[in-house]
Short mmCIF file of C-alpha atoms in Angstrom, two decimals:
data_model
loop_
_atom_site.label_atom_id
_atom_site.label_comp_id
_atom_site.label_asym_id
_atom_site.label_seq_id
_atom_site.Cartn_x
_atom_site.Cartn_y
_atom_site.Cartn_z
CA MET A 271 147.50 111.24 105.10
CA LYS A 272 146.14 109.84 101.85
CA THR A 273 142.49 108.89 101.56
CA LYS A 274 141.87 105.26 100.69
CA THR A 275 140.51 105.01 97.16
CA HIS A 276 138.09 102.41 95.86
CA SER A 277 137.70 101.53 92.21
CA LYS A 278 134.02 100.63 92.27
CA LYS A 279 130.89 102.52 93.20
CA PRO A 280 129.93 101.52 96.76
CA ILE A 281 126.71 99.61 97.30
CA ILE A 282 124.71 100.25 100.46
CA SER A 283 122.01 97.79 101.49
CA ILE A 284 119.21 98.93 103.78
CA LEU A 285 116.72 96.58 105.44
CA ILE A 286 113.59 98.14 106.93
CA GLY A 287 111.02 96.60 109.26
CA SER A 288 107.80 97.86 110.81
CA GLY A 289 109.66 100.27 113.10
CA PHE A 290 110.46 102.35 110.02
CA SER A 291 106.78 103.15 109.40
CA ILE A 292 105.44 103.59 112.92
CA PRO A 293 106.45 107.30 113.17
CA ALA A 294 104.23 107.95 110.11
CA GLY A 295 101.18 106.67 112.00
CA ILE A 296 101.13 103.23 110.41
CA PRO A 297 100.21 100.58 113.01
CA GLY A 298 102.87 98.23 114.28
CA VAL A 299 102.48 94.55 115.10
CA LYS A 300 101.07 95.15 118.60
CA GLU A 301 98.28 97.38 117.30
CA ILE A 302 97.45 95.00 114.47
CA ASN A 303 97.30 92.05 116.87
CA LYS A 304 95.00 93.92 119.22
CA ARG A 305 92.56 94.85 116.45
CA LEU A 306 92.48 91.42 114.83
CA SER A 307 92.28 89.40 118.06
CA LYS A 308 88.55 90.05 118.39
CA ILE A 309 86.26 90.85 115.47
CA ASP A 310 82.48 91.04 115.68
CA GLU A 311 80.66 90.22 112.46
CA SER A 312 78.82 93.55 112.68
CA GLU A 313 82.15 95.38 112.27
CA ILE A 314 82.96 94.06 108.80
CA ILE A 315 81.50 94.01 105.32
CA ILE A 316 81.97 91.40 102.59
CA HIS A 317 80.72 92.51 99.19
CA SER A 318 79.25 90.28 96.51
CA GLN A 319 82.51 90.52 94.52
CA MET A 320 84.33 89.25 97.66
CA SER A 321 86.09 92.50 98.58
CA ALA A 322 86.02 92.96 102.34
CA GLY A 323 86.93 95.43 105.05
CA PHE A 324 86.08 96.99 108.37
CA LEU A 325 83.03 99.22 108.35
CA ASN A 326 84.07 102.83 108.85
CA GLY A 327 80.88 104.82 109.10
CA GLN A 328 79.31 103.42 105.94
CA THR A 329 76.10 101.40 105.91
CA ASP A 330 75.95 97.80 104.77
CA ASN A 331 72.66 97.70 102.88
CA ASN A 332 72.71 93.95 102.42
CA ARG A 333 73.58 92.44 105.78
CA LEU A 334 72.04 89.09 104.90
CA HIS A 335 74.41 88.62 101.99
CA ARG A 336 77.46 86.57 103.01
CA ASN A 337 76.26 86.66 106.60
CA ASP A 338 77.67 83.18 107.19
CA GLU A 339 81.15 84.33 106.04
CA ARG A 340 81.11 87.25 108.47
CA LEU A 341 79.99 84.97 111.29
CA PHE A 342 82.74 82.51 110.42
CA VAL A 343 85.33 85.29 110.80
CA GLN A 344 83.94 86.13 114.23
CA GLU A 345 83.66 82.54 115.44
CA PHE A 346 86.89 81.18 113.96
CA ILE A 347 88.98 83.84 115.69
CA LYS A 348 87.04 83.25 118.91
CA PHE A 349 87.70 79.51 118.57
CA TYR A 350 91.44 80.10 118.06
CA ASN A 351 91.55 82.32 121.15
CA SER A 352 89.89 79.55 123.17
CA LEU A 353 93.04 77.49 122.58
CA GLN A 354 95.19 80.16 124.23
CA SER A 355 94.77 83.57 125.84
CA VAL A 356 93.46 86.49 123.78
CA GLU A 357 96.43 88.52 125.00
CA SER A 358 98.84 86.11 123.31
CA PHE A 359 97.14 86.43 119.90
CA HIS A 360 99.60 87.10 117.09
CA TYR A 361 98.16 87.41 113.62
CA GLU A 362 101.15 85.76 111.94
CA THR A 363 101.04 82.73 114.26
CA PHE A 364 97.29 82.50 113.68
CA TYR A 365 97.93 82.65 109.95
CA ASP A 366 100.27 79.65 110.26
CA PHE A 367 97.63 77.82 112.31
CA TYR A 368 95.02 77.75 109.58
CA TRP A 369 97.44 77.52 106.64
CA ASP A 370 99.01 74.41 108.17
CA TYR A 371 95.49 72.98 108.08
CA ARG A 372 94.91 74.12 104.50
CA ARG A 373 98.17 72.47 103.42
CA GLY A 374 97.36 69.26 105.29
CA ILE A 375 100.33 69.65 107.63
CA ALA A 376 98.64 70.03 111.03
CA ASN A 377 95.49 70.95 112.97
CA LYS A 378 93.16 68.90 110.75
CA ASP A 379 91.04 67.22 113.45
CA LEU A 380 90.91 70.40 115.51
CA ILE A 381 89.68 72.67 112.72
CA ASP A 382 87.45 70.01 111.13
CA ARG A 383 85.56 69.61 114.42
CA PHE A 384 85.12 73.36 114.69
CA ILE A 385 83.81 73.69 111.13
CA ILE A 386 81.36 70.80 111.62
CA LYS A 387 80.02 72.51 114.74
CA PHE A 388 79.85 75.87 112.96
CA ASN A 389 77.92 74.37 110.04
CA ASN A 390 75.54 72.55 112.38
CA ASP A 391 74.86 75.77 114.26
CA GLN A 392 74.35 77.82 111.08
CA PHE A 393 72.55 75.18 109.00
CA PRO A 394 70.72 73.01 111.55
CA THR A 395 68.08 71.79 109.09
CA GLN A 396 70.15 71.25 105.96
CA GLU A 397 73.41 69.85 104.70
CA PRO A 398 76.09 72.57 104.39
CA THR A 399 76.97 73.35 100.79
CA ILE A 400 80.35 74.89 101.59
CA SER A 401 83.29 72.56 102.22
CA ALA A 402 85.75 72.99 105.07
CA SER A 403 88.56 73.96 102.69
CA GLN A 404 86.30 76.55 101.04
CA ARG A 405 85.46 78.01 104.45
CA ILE A 406 89.15 78.50 105.16
CA ASP A 407 89.81 79.94 101.70
CA ASP A 408 86.97 82.44 102.12
CA PHE A 409 88.24 83.34 105.58
CA ASN A 410 91.80 83.81 104.31
CA ARG A 411 90.66 86.14 101.52
CA THR A 412 88.76 88.30 104.01
CA PHE A 413 91.45 88.20 106.70
CA ASN A 414 94.14 89.36 104.26
CA GLN A 415 91.99 92.32 103.27
CA LEU A 416 91.40 93.25 106.90
CA ILE A 417 95.16 93.23 107.53
CA ALA A 418 95.68 95.42 104.47
CA GLN A 419 93.05 97.93 105.57
CA LEU A 420 94.71 98.39 108.96
CA ILE A 421 97.98 99.56 107.38
CA GLN A 422 96.48 101.41 104.44
CA LYS A 423 96.64 105.20 104.64
CA SER A 424 94.75 107.14 101.96
CA TRP A 425 97.29 109.98 101.99
CA LEU A 426 99.92 107.59 100.65
CA TYR A 427 98.01 107.58 97.35
CA GLU A 428 98.05 111.35 96.91
CA ASP A 429 99.94 112.86 93.99
CA ILE A 430 101.92 115.51 95.85
CA SER A 431 105.56 116.56 95.50
CA TYR A 432 107.58 117.23 98.65
CA LEU A 433 110.64 119.35 99.31
CA ASP A 434 110.65 118.14 102.89
CA PHE A 435 108.93 115.26 104.63
CA PRO A 436 109.05 115.54 108.42
CA PRO A 437 109.87 113.61 110.52
CA TYR A 438 111.98 111.70 107.95
CA ASP A 439 113.97 114.70 106.68
CA TYR A 440 117.36 113.67 108.12
CA PHE A 441 116.99 110.16 106.75
CA ILE A 442 116.11 111.53 103.30
CA ARG A 443 119.06 113.95 103.42
CA PHE A 444 121.30 111.02 104.28
CA LEU A 445 119.99 109.01 101.32
CA ARG A 446 120.45 111.93 98.97
CA HIS A 447 124.04 112.40 100.05
CA LEU A 448 124.79 108.71 99.56
CA LEU A 449 123.29 108.86 96.07
CA PHE A 450 126.06 111.22 94.97
CA GLY A 451 128.49 108.32 95.12
CA CYS A 452 126.62 105.09 95.95
CA ASP A 453 123.98 102.71 94.75
CA ILE A 454 121.37 102.02 97.42
CA LYS A 455 119.43 98.77 97.65
CA VAL A 456 116.47 99.09 100.02
CA HIS A 457 114.84 95.84 101.13
CA SER A 458 111.52 96.19 102.92
CA LEU A 459 109.73 93.62 105.06
CA ASN A 460 106.73 95.94 105.31
CA HIS A 461 103.46 95.66 103.42
CA ASP A 462 102.67 99.37 103.63
CA LEU A 463 103.45 101.99 100.97
CA LEU A 464 105.51 104.50 102.95
CA PHE A 465 108.91 104.04 101.34
CA GLU A 466 107.38 103.93 97.85
CA TYR A 467 105.67 107.21 98.65
CA ILE A 468 108.88 108.86 99.86
CA GLY A 469 110.82 107.52 96.89
CA THR A 470 108.36 108.70 94.26
CA LYS A 471 107.14 111.97 95.80
CA HIS A 472 110.21 113.59 97.34
CA ALA A 473 111.96 116.05 95.03
CA ASP A 474 115.42 114.79 96.01
CA LEU A 475 114.72 111.11 95.36
CA TRP A 476 112.11 110.47 92.68
CA GLU A 477 114.48 110.58 89.68
CA PHE A 478 116.70 107.91 91.27
CA PHE A 479 113.91 105.54 92.36
CA SER A 480 112.70 102.22 90.94
CA ASP A 481 110.76 99.31 92.42
CA GLY A 482 110.51 96.80 89.58
CA PHE A 483 107.18 98.17 88.30
CA GLU A 484 106.83 100.17 85.07
CA LEU A 485 103.95 102.27 83.77
CA ALA A 486 105.29 102.96 80.27
CA GLY A 487 104.23 100.24 77.87
CA SER A 488 101.82 98.62 80.32
CA PRO A 489 98.67 97.17 78.70
CA PHE A 490 96.85 96.96 82.04
CA TYR A 491 94.09 99.28 83.22
CA GLY A 492 91.80 99.70 86.16
CA HIS A 493 88.36 101.27 86.16
CA ALA A 494 87.70 104.26 88.41
CA GLU A 495 84.50 106.18 88.99
CA CYS A 496 84.48 109.85 89.94
CA VAL A 497 81.71 112.27 90.88
CA PHE A 498 82.27 115.91 89.98
CA ASN A 499 80.35 118.81 91.54
CA PRO A 500 78.61 116.61 94.13
CA ASN A 501 75.55 118.00 95.91
CA THR A 502 74.95 120.55 93.14
CA GLU A 503 72.72 120.69 90.08
CA HIS A 504 75.88 120.26 87.97
CA LYS A 505 76.73 116.86 89.42
CA VAL A 506 78.42 114.59 86.87
CA LYS A 507 79.34 110.94 87.37
CA LYS A 508 82.17 109.68 85.17
CA GLY A 509 84.02 106.41 84.71
CA TYR A 510 87.65 106.28 83.58
CA PHE A 511 90.17 103.67 82.57
CA VAL A 512 93.42 104.28 84.45
CA LYS A 513 96.69 102.82 83.21
CA LEU A 514 98.43 100.71 85.86
CA PRO A 515 102.12 99.80 86.30
CA ARG A 516 102.99 96.12 85.90
CA TYR A 517 105.93 94.26 87.36
CA THR A 518 108.85 93.87 84.95
CA GLY A 519 111.64 93.21 87.45
CA LYS A 520 113.75 96.13 86.25
CA TYR A 521 115.79 97.67 89.05
CA ASN A 522 117.99 99.96 86.99
CA THR A 523 118.34 103.13 89.06
CA PRO A 524 120.66 104.15 91.93
CA LEU A 525 117.84 103.82 94.51
CA CYS A 526 116.05 100.47 94.25
CA LEU A 527 113.27 99.16 96.47
CA TYR A 528 112.67 95.42 96.87
CA LYS A 529 109.45 94.48 98.69
CA LEU A 530 110.50 91.10 100.03
CA HIS A 531 107.07 90.30 101.45
CA GLY A 532 104.94 92.06 98.84
CA ASN A 533 102.66 95.00 99.55
CA ILE A 534 99.03 96.02 99.84
CA ALA A 535 98.97 97.79 96.45
CA THR A 536 100.11 94.78 94.42
CA HIS A 537 97.38 92.64 92.90
CA ILE A 538 97.63 89.46 90.87
CA VAL A 539 95.69 89.18 87.61
CA TYR A 540 95.37 86.21 85.30
CA PRO A 541 95.38 86.99 81.56
CA ASP A 542 94.11 84.02 79.51
CA HIS A 543 97.05 84.03 77.12
CA GLU A 544 99.75 84.21 79.81
CA ASN A 545 101.41 81.14 81.30
CA SER A 546 101.81 82.75 84.70
CA PRO A 547 100.04 85.40 86.80
CA ILE A 548 100.90 89.07 86.32
CA ARG A 549 101.42 91.49 89.19
CA ILE A 550 100.09 94.99 88.75
CA LYS A 551 100.15 97.97 91.07
CA ARG A 552 96.72 99.20 92.07
CA THR A 553 96.06 102.86 92.72
CA TYR A 554 93.38 104.52 94.81
CA GLY A 555 89.75 104.11 93.75
CA ILE A 556 90.37 101.31 91.25
CA GLY A 557 87.83 98.54 90.87
CA GLN A 558 87.87 96.14 87.95
CA TYR A 559 91.00 95.28 85.94
CA TYR A 560 91.40 95.13 82.16
CA GLN A 561 94.08 94.36 79.60
CA GLU A 562 94.43 96.02 76.21
CA LEU A 563 94.83 93.29 73.59
CA TYR A 564 94.92 93.18 69.81
CA ASN A 565 92.15 91.01 68.37
CA SER A 566 93.63 89.74 65.12
CA SER A 567 90.32 88.33 63.90
CA LYS A 568 88.67 91.74 64.25
CA GLY A 569 91.77 93.72 63.32
CA GLU A 570 91.37 96.03 66.30
CA TYR A 571 92.36 96.54 69.93
CA GLU A 572 89.97 95.76 72.75
CA LEU A 573 89.89 95.90 76.54
CA LYS A 574 89.42 92.48 78.08
CA HIS A 575 88.21 92.10 81.65
CA LEU A 576 90.66 90.20 83.89
CA TRP A 577 90.08 87.83 86.77
CA ASP A 578 92.04 88.84 89.87
CA MET A 579 92.78 87.50 93.33
CA VAL A 580 90.70 90.22 95.08
CA GLN A 581 93.04 90.36 98.08
CA PRO A 582 96.41 92.12 97.70
CA ASP A 583 99.58 90.10 97.21
CA PHE A 584 101.70 90.02 100.35
CA LEU A 585 103.26 87.35 102.54
CA THR A 586 102.52 86.78 106.18
CA GLY A 587 102.64 83.94 108.69
CA THR A 588 105.76 83.20 110.70
CA THR A 589 106.36 79.97 108.77
CA GLU A 590 103.92 80.26 105.88
CA LYS A 591 105.66 83.25 104.29
CA THR A 592 109.00 81.42 104.20
CA ARG A 593 107.48 78.69 102.00
CA HIS A 594 107.11 81.26 99.24
CA TYR A 595 110.78 82.26 99.32
CA SER A 596 111.70 79.29 97.15
CA ASN A 597 108.36 77.97 95.85
CA ASP A 598 106.80 81.08 94.30
CA PRO A 599 108.72 82.25 91.18
CA PHE A 600 108.08 85.93 91.97
CA TYR A 601 109.33 85.76 95.56
CA LYS A 602 112.12 83.39 94.62
CA GLU A 603 113.40 86.07 92.22
CA MET A 604 112.94 88.73 94.91
CA PHE A 605 115.02 86.79 97.44
CA ASN A 606 117.64 85.98 94.82
CA CYS A 607 118.01 89.75 94.44
CA PHE A 608 118.23 90.13 98.23
CA GLU A 609 120.94 87.49 98.36
CA THR A 610 122.94 89.01 95.51
CA ASN A 611 122.60 92.55 96.85
CA LEU A 612 123.88 91.49 100.26
CA GLN A 613 126.85 89.72 98.72
CA MET A 614 127.76 92.80 96.68
CA SER A 615 127.15 95.36 99.42
CA ASP A 616 129.84 97.29 101.24
CA PHE A 617 127.66 98.27 104.18
CA LEU A 618 124.32 97.20 105.68
CA ILE A 619 121.95 99.42 107.65
CA VAL A 620 118.97 97.81 109.41
CA ILE A 621 116.11 100.07 110.51
CA GLY A 622 113.16 99.12 112.71
CA TYR A 623 113.65 95.37 112.41
CA GLY A 624 113.97 93.33 115.61
CA PHE A 625 115.82 90.32 114.12
CA GLN A 626 112.95 87.97 114.98
CA ASP A 627 112.61 86.40 111.52
CA THR A 628 114.91 83.38 111.34
CA GLY A 629 114.70 83.18 107.56
CA ILE A 630 115.73 86.81 107.08
CA ASN A 631 118.49 86.45 109.69
CA ASN A 632 119.90 83.48 107.79
CA PHE A 633 120.04 85.52 104.58
CA ILE A 634 121.88 88.32 106.41
CA GLU A 635 124.34 85.98 108.08
CA ASP A 636 125.08 83.69 105.13
CA ASN A 637 125.40 86.40 102.50
CA TYR A 638 126.80 89.33 104.45
CA LEU A 639 127.88 89.07 108.09
CA SER A 640 129.79 85.80 107.67
CA LYS A 641 131.96 87.61 105.10
CA GLY A 642 133.26 89.93 107.82
CA LYS A 643 131.28 92.96 106.65
CA ALA A 644 130.03 95.73 108.94
CA MET A 645 126.40 96.30 109.92
CA ALA A 646 124.62 99.05 111.83
CA TYR A 647 121.07 98.92 113.13
CA ILE A 648 118.70 101.64 114.27
CA ASP A 649 116.04 100.64 116.78
CA PRO A 650 114.68 102.36 119.91
CA ASN A 651 114.64 98.93 121.57
CA LYS A 652 117.54 96.58 122.09
CA PRO A 653 116.83 93.48 120.01
CA GLU A 654 117.92 90.22 121.60
CA ASN A 655 119.10 87.64 119.11
CA GLU A 656 122.08 85.34 118.72
CA ILE A 657 123.03 86.97 115.44
CA LEU A 658 123.78 90.25 117.26
CA ILE A 659 125.93 88.43 119.82
CA LYS A 660 127.81 86.50 117.18
CA TYR A 661 128.35 89.59 115.01
CA PRO A 662 128.64 92.71 117.22
CA SER A 663 127.36 95.72 115.31
CA THR A 664 126.82 99.43 115.78
CA HIS A 665 123.48 100.12 117.46
CA ILE A 666 121.79 103.52 117.53
CA GLN A 667 119.08 103.08 120.16
CA LYS A 668 116.66 105.61 118.70
CA SER A 669 113.69 105.77 116.39
CA ILE A 670 114.62 106.52 112.79
CA THR A 671 113.11 110.00 113.12
CA GLU A 672 115.34 110.82 116.12
CA VAL A 673 118.65 110.13 114.39
CA SER A 674 120.61 113.24 113.36
CA ILE A 675 122.38 113.64 110.04
CA GLN A 676 125.67 113.56 111.92
CA GLU A 677 124.77 110.22 113.51
CA TYR A 678 123.91 108.81 110.10
CA ASN A 679 127.27 109.92 108.77
CA ASN A 680 129.12 108.59 111.81
CA LEU A 681 127.69 105.09 111.51
CA THR A 682 128.72 104.87 107.84
CA PRO A 683 132.30 103.86 106.96
CA ASN A 684 134.46 106.94 106.40
CA TRP A 685 135.62 105.92 102.96
CA ILE A 686 132.01 105.78 101.72
CA ILE A 687 131.19 109.24 103.07
CA GLU A 688 134.42 110.62 101.61
CA GLN A 689 133.67 109.12 98.23
CA CYS A 690 130.18 110.67 98.28
CA ASP A 691 131.65 114.04 99.30
CA GLU A 692 134.10 113.88 96.43
CA ALA A 693 131.40 112.98 93.90
CA LYS A 694 129.15 115.77 95.17
CA ASN A 695 131.89 118.38 94.80
CA LYS A 696 132.85 117.44 91.25
#
């Protein structure tokens, strides 16, 4: 029997949701909701430069500074929970609640009354100097940083090379085998850095990996401070400028990662001479941002300090995030890539995504499933959605880390596996 031959290199699309990262110890939606549903002002810190986070053993030496902002976080979440049960709190629905207000779509009277009461309680003898819209903007900046901290793992910033990476070894072996004969387009709905870490640190994958960011040629730097020989008489404190990758939109390798909803390491900076914001990738320990520019009047290069958004650049909110799909040039380009990749793909694998995002489901249906193409999904639960009824697909009811290499191969069309085998043996 002759093997079916295909003239082009197969393209595999992979879509990953939060279930992909949970085995690595990164919190899922339920854990995030539980932590964010009740926040006491004593649990958080908001620095003078507006960076914020949960206290984790450190001491806040200036508790009076931005005390009203911390109290607003505590009271605004408490107010929202008074409109429903705490148990039903979902951080993305809450995000929609206050962004609908900020955009003038809904909840104006409700939130205005709360803010008036809050200001009267906090400033009983004086007129408040902070507007309602500013209160919400300050809250949003802090809330985004709290979300980011919950899914940030310091080990994902370590510069370590891996030959194996349990419990994801079978998945990585599967990717490596596909790379012998396929191009792989990975689309992530997650804000965490797990797949980037695997792609850049694993010995079998790093040379094939790209995510649209480039270090070479970047004029952007961050400032980092290090202390050497701490607690000794030879203690030395040093400051360094660290070159940072900037987004160029180049996905020119066999293994490409598209972060459809952004991530916690991406920050937006605003160079004076640019017409649009620039996205750079922050690394661990970085504070201020700078750009190397040539000063023609002085005839020399200089480092110019940049204004940044403080909070990382990622999308959330059940409805709010979908507004960026077509309105924000960066995310519009990202979703154009998603659309094109789906149209060109020969097979789609979905991992740890429960098909609860209507916008994402529409992209999958319109650009892939409606064309009669095959899909497989890996999830320990059994997602319930009309799209899975309308387009029956292969379901492996396991966590990604429980799937064997044989199961990965079995769910993939035979002609793709055979083409990869042939390319590997050449």
